[in-house]
mmCIF file of C-alpha atoms and ligand atoms in Angstrom:
data_model
loop_
_atom_site.group_PDB
_atom_site.id
_atom_site.type_symbol
_atom_site.label_atom_id
_atom_site.label_comp_id
_atom_site.label_asym_id
_atom_site.label_seq_id
_atom_site.Cartn_x
_atom_site.Cartn_y
_atom_site.Cartn_z
ATOM 1 C CA MET A 22 -21.044 26.945 -18.395
ATOM 2 C CA SER A 23 -18.017 28.688 -16.781
ATOM 3 C CA LEU A 24 -14.959 27.916 -15.871
ATOM 4 C CA LEU A 25 -14.359 27.183 -12.105
ATOM 5 C CA ASN A 26 -10.938 28.269 -10.209
ATOM 6 C CA ILE A 27 -9.322 24.964 -9.260
ATOM 7 C CA LEU A 28 -7.453 25.046 -5.608
ATOM 8 C CA VAL A 29 -3.795 24.465 -5.520
ATOM 9 C CA ALA A 30 -2.294 22.601 -2.531
ATOM 10 C CA PRO A 31 -1.338 23.307 0.107
ATOM 11 C CA ASP A 32 -4.903 24.715 0.889
ATOM 12 C CA PRO A 33 -7.191 23.679 3.775
ATOM 13 C CA ARG A 34 -10.119 23.295 1.703
ATOM 14 C CA LEU A 35 -8.573 20.395 0.178
ATOM 15 C CA LYS A 36 -8.181 18.615 3.257
ATOM 16 C CA ASN A 37 -11.798 18.979 4.382
ATOM 17 C CA LYS A 38 -14.474 16.257 4.333
ATOM 18 C CA ALA A 39 -16.969 16.542 1.479
ATOM 19 C CA LEU A 40 -20.872 16.433 2.428
ATOM 20 C CA PRO A 41 -23.078 14.050 0.984
ATOM 21 C CA VAL A 42 -25.396 15.618 -1.830
ATOM 22 C CA GLU A 43 -28.977 15.594 -0.591
ATOM 23 C CA LYS A 44 -30.700 16.867 -3.835
ATOM 24 C CA VAL A 45 -30.074 16.143 -7.155
ATOM 25 C CA ASP A 46 -31.481 19.617 -8.799
ATOM 26 C CA SER A 47 -30.643 22.341 -11.278
ATOM 27 C CA ALA A 48 -27.925 23.887 -9.360
ATOM 28 C CA LEU A 49 -25.790 20.652 -9.031
ATOM 29 C CA SER A 50 -26.389 19.730 -12.925
ATOM 30 C CA ARG A 51 -24.893 23.483 -13.289
ATOM 31 C CA LEU A 52 -21.627 22.463 -10.693
ATOM 32 C CA ILE A 53 -21.184 19.485 -13.008
ATOM 33 C CA ASP A 54 -21.392 20.840 -16.217
ATOM 34 C CA ASP A 55 -18.844 23.590 -14.852
ATOM 35 C CA MET A 56 -16.776 20.566 -13.465
ATOM 36 C CA PHE A 57 -16.439 19.102 -16.611
ATOM 37 C CA GLU A 58 -15.680 22.649 -18.618
ATOM 38 C CA THR A 59 -13.146 23.044 -15.989
ATOM 39 C CA MET A 60 -11.594 19.689 -16.285
ATOM 40 C CA TYR A 61 -11.502 19.482 -20.206
ATOM 41 C CA GLN A 62 -9.728 22.969 -20.175
ATOM 42 C CA ALA A 63 -7.029 22.243 -17.579
ATOM 43 C CA PRO A 64 -6.987 19.677 -19.358
ATOM 44 C CA GLY A 65 -7.306 16.458 -16.728
ATOM 45 C CA ILE A 66 -9.068 13.378 -16.592
ATOM 46 C CA GLY A 67 -10.823 13.794 -13.188
ATOM 47 C CA LEU A 68 -12.045 16.620 -11.003
ATOM 48 C CA ALA A 69 -13.768 16.272 -7.427
ATOM 49 C CA ALA A 70 -16.034 19.560 -6.290
ATOM 50 C CA PRO A 71 -13.537 19.973 -3.165
ATOM 51 C CA GLN A 72 -10.839 20.959 -5.888
ATOM 52 C CA VAL A 73 -13.271 23.944 -6.888
ATOM 53 C CA GLY A 74 -14.052 24.945 -3.332
ATOM 54 C CA VAL A 75 -17.228 22.741 -2.989
ATOM 55 C CA ALA A 76 -17.654 20.504 -0.280
ATOM 56 C CA LYS A 77 -19.876 18.207 -1.920
ATOM 57 C CA LYS A 78 -19.863 14.488 -2.849
ATOM 58 C CA VAL A 79 -19.311 15.035 -6.471
ATOM 59 C CA ILE A 80 -16.729 13.785 -9.089
ATOM 60 C CA VAL A 81 -16.358 13.877 -12.790
ATOM 61 C CA VAL A 82 -14.123 11.807 -14.781
ATOM 62 C CA ASP A 83 -13.618 11.161 -18.340
ATOM 63 C CA THR A 84 -10.418 8.769 -19.075
ATOM 64 C CA ALA A 85 -10.715 8.755 -22.980
ATOM 65 C CA LYS A 86 -7.389 9.309 -24.465
ATOM 66 C CA LYS A 87 -6.982 11.979 -27.387
ATOM 67 C CA GLY A 88 -8.854 11.290 -30.231
ATOM 68 C CA GLU A 89 -11.371 9.034 -28.710
ATOM 69 C CA GLU A 90 -14.929 9.567 -28.289
ATOM 70 C CA ALA A 91 -15.666 11.523 -24.854
ATOM 71 C CA GLN A 92 -16.863 9.273 -22.016
ATOM 72 C CA PRO A 93 -17.916 11.962 -19.537
ATOM 73 C CA MET A 94 -18.977 10.238 -16.236
ATOM 74 C CA ALA A 95 -20.510 12.219 -13.310
ATOM 75 C CA LEU A 96 -20.735 10.694 -10.141
ATOM 76 C CA ILE A 97 -22.915 12.022 -7.228
ATOM 77 C CA ASN A 98 -22.088 10.733 -3.491
ATOM 78 C CA PRO A 99 -19.952 7.881 -4.838
ATOM 79 C CA GLU A 100 -18.864 5.137 -2.194
ATOM 80 C CA ILE A 101 -16.424 2.420 -2.817
ATOM 81 C CA LEU A 102 -18.026 -1.177 -1.922
ATOM 82 C CA TRP A 103 -15.209 -3.352 -2.989
ATOM 83 C CA LEU A 104 -11.364 -3.340 -3.898
ATOM 84 C CA SER A 105 -9.523 -5.792 -5.229
ATOM 85 C CA GLU A 106 -6.486 -7.343 -3.379
ATOM 86 C CA GLU A 107 -4.379 -7.507 -6.596
ATOM 87 C CA THR A 108 -2.650 -4.196 -6.909
ATOM 88 C CA SER A 109 -1.700 -1.761 -9.867
ATOM 89 C CA SER A 110 0.493 1.007 -10.279
ATOM 90 C CA TYR A 111 0.091 4.412 -12.049
ATOM 91 C CA GLU A 112 2.017 7.685 -12.374
ATOM 92 C CA GLU A 113 -0.421 9.975 -10.885
ATOM 93 C CA GLY A 114 -0.817 13.735 -11.006
ATOM 94 C CA CYS A 115 -3.720 16.053 -9.830
ATOM 95 C CA LEU A 116 -4.962 19.435 -10.923
ATOM 96 C CA SER A 117 -4.514 20.690 -7.303
ATOM 97 C CA VAL A 118 -0.838 19.505 -7.520
ATOM 98 C CA PRO A 119 0.239 21.056 -10.909
ATOM 99 C CA GLU A 120 3.310 19.677 -12.337
ATOM 100 C CA HIS A 121 4.402 16.714 -9.954
ATOM 101 C CA TYR A 122 3.521 13.071 -10.889
ATOM 102 C CA ALA A 123 4.389 10.370 -8.517
ATOM 103 C CA GLU A 124 3.842 6.231 -8.556
ATOM 104 C CA VAL A 125 1.035 5.387 -6.410
ATOM 105 C CA ILE A 126 0.160 1.914 -5.684
ATOM 106 C CA ARG A 127 -3.567 1.159 -5.419
ATOM 107 C CA PRO A 128 -5.871 -1.774 -5.854
ATOM 108 C CA ALA A 129 -6.245 -2.740 -9.406
ATOM 109 C CA ARG A 130 -10.077 -2.983 -9.485
ATOM 110 C CA VAL A 131 -12.751 -0.998 -7.787
ATOM 111 C CA ARG A 132 -16.507 -1.163 -7.200
ATOM 112 C CA VAL A 133 -18.342 2.204 -6.740
ATOM 113 C CA ARG A 134 -22.114 2.751 -6.235
ATOM 114 C CA TYR A 135 -23.190 6.128 -7.089
ATOM 115 C CA GLN A 136 -25.929 8.440 -8.252
ATOM 116 C CA ASP A 137 -26.206 9.618 -11.643
ATOM 117 C CA ARG A 138 -27.203 13.035 -12.817
ATOM 118 C CA GLN A 139 -30.701 11.680 -12.578
ATOM 119 C CA GLY A 140 -30.521 10.710 -9.213
ATOM 120 C CA GLU A 141 -30.570 7.197 -9.975
ATOM 121 C CA ILE A 142 -28.303 4.833 -8.160
ATOM 122 C CA ARG A 143 -25.952 2.908 -10.217
ATOM 123 C CA GLU A 144 -22.769 0.370 -9.631
ATOM 124 C CA ILE A 145 -19.611 0.703 -11.726
ATOM 125 C CA GLU A 146 -16.733 -2.027 -11.739
ATOM 126 C CA ALA A 147 -13.558 -0.727 -12.880
ATOM 127 C CA ASP A 148 -10.052 -1.677 -13.485
ATOM 128 C CA GLY A 149 -6.755 -0.101 -15.386
ATOM 129 C CA LEU A 150 -6.681 3.664 -15.401
ATOM 130 C CA LEU A 151 -10.589 4.204 -14.478
ATOM 131 C CA SER A 152 -10.046 2.230 -11.240
ATOM 132 C CA THR A 153 -7.080 4.636 -10.050
ATOM 133 C CA VAL A 154 -8.881 7.816 -11.398
ATOM 134 C CA LEU A 155 -12.087 6.723 -9.533
ATOM 135 C CA GLN A 156 -10.188 5.864 -6.256
ATOM 136 C CA HIS A 157 -7.930 9.306 -6.609
ATOM 137 C CA GLU A 158 -11.127 11.387 -7.127
ATOM 138 C CA ILE A 159 -13.157 9.486 -4.383
ATOM 139 C CA ASP A 160 -10.012 10.342 -1.983
ATOM 140 C CA HIS A 161 -10.358 14.076 -2.635
ATOM 141 C CA LEU A 162 -13.974 13.761 -1.103
ATOM 142 C CA SER A 163 -12.198 12.711 2.468
ATOM 143 C CA GLY A 164 -9.735 15.298 1.949
ATOM 144 C CA LYS A 165 -6.976 12.975 0.801
ATOM 145 C CA LEU A 166 -4.328 13.811 -2.144
ATOM 146 C CA PHE A 167 -2.090 11.630 -3.999
ATOM 147 C CA VAL A 168 0.953 13.149 -2.170
ATOM 148 C CA ASP A 169 -0.715 11.627 0.952
ATOM 149 C CA TYR A 170 0.586 8.123 -0.482
ATOM 150 C CA LEU A 171 4.126 9.286 -0.580
ATOM 151 C CA SER A 172 6.902 9.306 1.955
ATOM 152 C CA ALA A 173 6.899 12.613 4.285
ATOM 153 C CA LEU A 174 10.038 13.597 2.982
ATOM 154 C CA LYS A 175 8.684 13.608 -0.740
ATOM 155 C CA ARG A 176 5.295 15.045 0.260
ATOM 156 C CA GLY A 177 6.995 17.624 2.181
ATOM 157 C CA MET A 178 9.180 18.659 -0.947
ATOM 158 C CA ILE A 179 6.436 18.882 -3.295
ATOM 159 C CA LEU A 180 4.177 20.877 -1.024
ATOM 160 C CA ARG A 181 6.985 23.451 -0.142
ATOM 161 C CA LYS A 182 7.434 23.731 -3.799
ATOM 162 C CA LEU A 183 3.803 24.439 -4.378
ATOM 163 C CA GLU A 184 3.853 27.216 -1.537
ATOM 164 C CA LYS A 185 6.634 28.709 -3.151
ATOM 165 C CA ALA A 186 5.347 28.847 -6.565
ATOM 166 C CA LYS A 187 1.998 30.506 -5.117
ATOM 167 C CA LYS A 188 3.713 33.260 -2.880
ATOM 168 C CA GLN A 189 5.800 34.323 -6.187
ATOM 169 C CA ALA A 190 2.963 34.533 -8.241
ATOM 170 C CA VAL A 191 1.267 36.760 -5.560
ATOM 171 C CA ARG A 192 4.056 39.166 -5.525
ATOM 172 C CA GLY A 193 4.834 38.882 -9.459
HETATM 173 NI NI1 NI M 17 -6.410 15.012 -8.128
#
């Protein structure tokens, strides 16, 4: 396994639409292993393939709390089937938007169809944090970041700060 480089916004590759996975093979399995390793090391509770520069519909999540048993989930070609009208709000962050957090209101519950690592089609219905994380990660597959839910003013402020930090890192 190896650690992958996580892209930081603003980056055009984070705005691209991901393509469906055609074949669940050993190369995909390796990508998923690397994504898990990268996510745990960050640490984060979700990671989408576009965040590591791979424009494919793959996400990994694990919302287990510290000290709890790991609950790794890899979702291939995830597709939202249903969203509740009831909403919930979480303070969200993103490994591609480091050190910035904001409240985002989303549907409280979600039903997702996806393929697992064996290529089997599965469905999951989630609420709470897992629902938010699934929606957040699936957004990445259509080039959407949580900052896109914020006001233009707030989003602009965050992206300018990230851009500035990147330039300083290159110089430093
Ligand atoms: Ni994210």
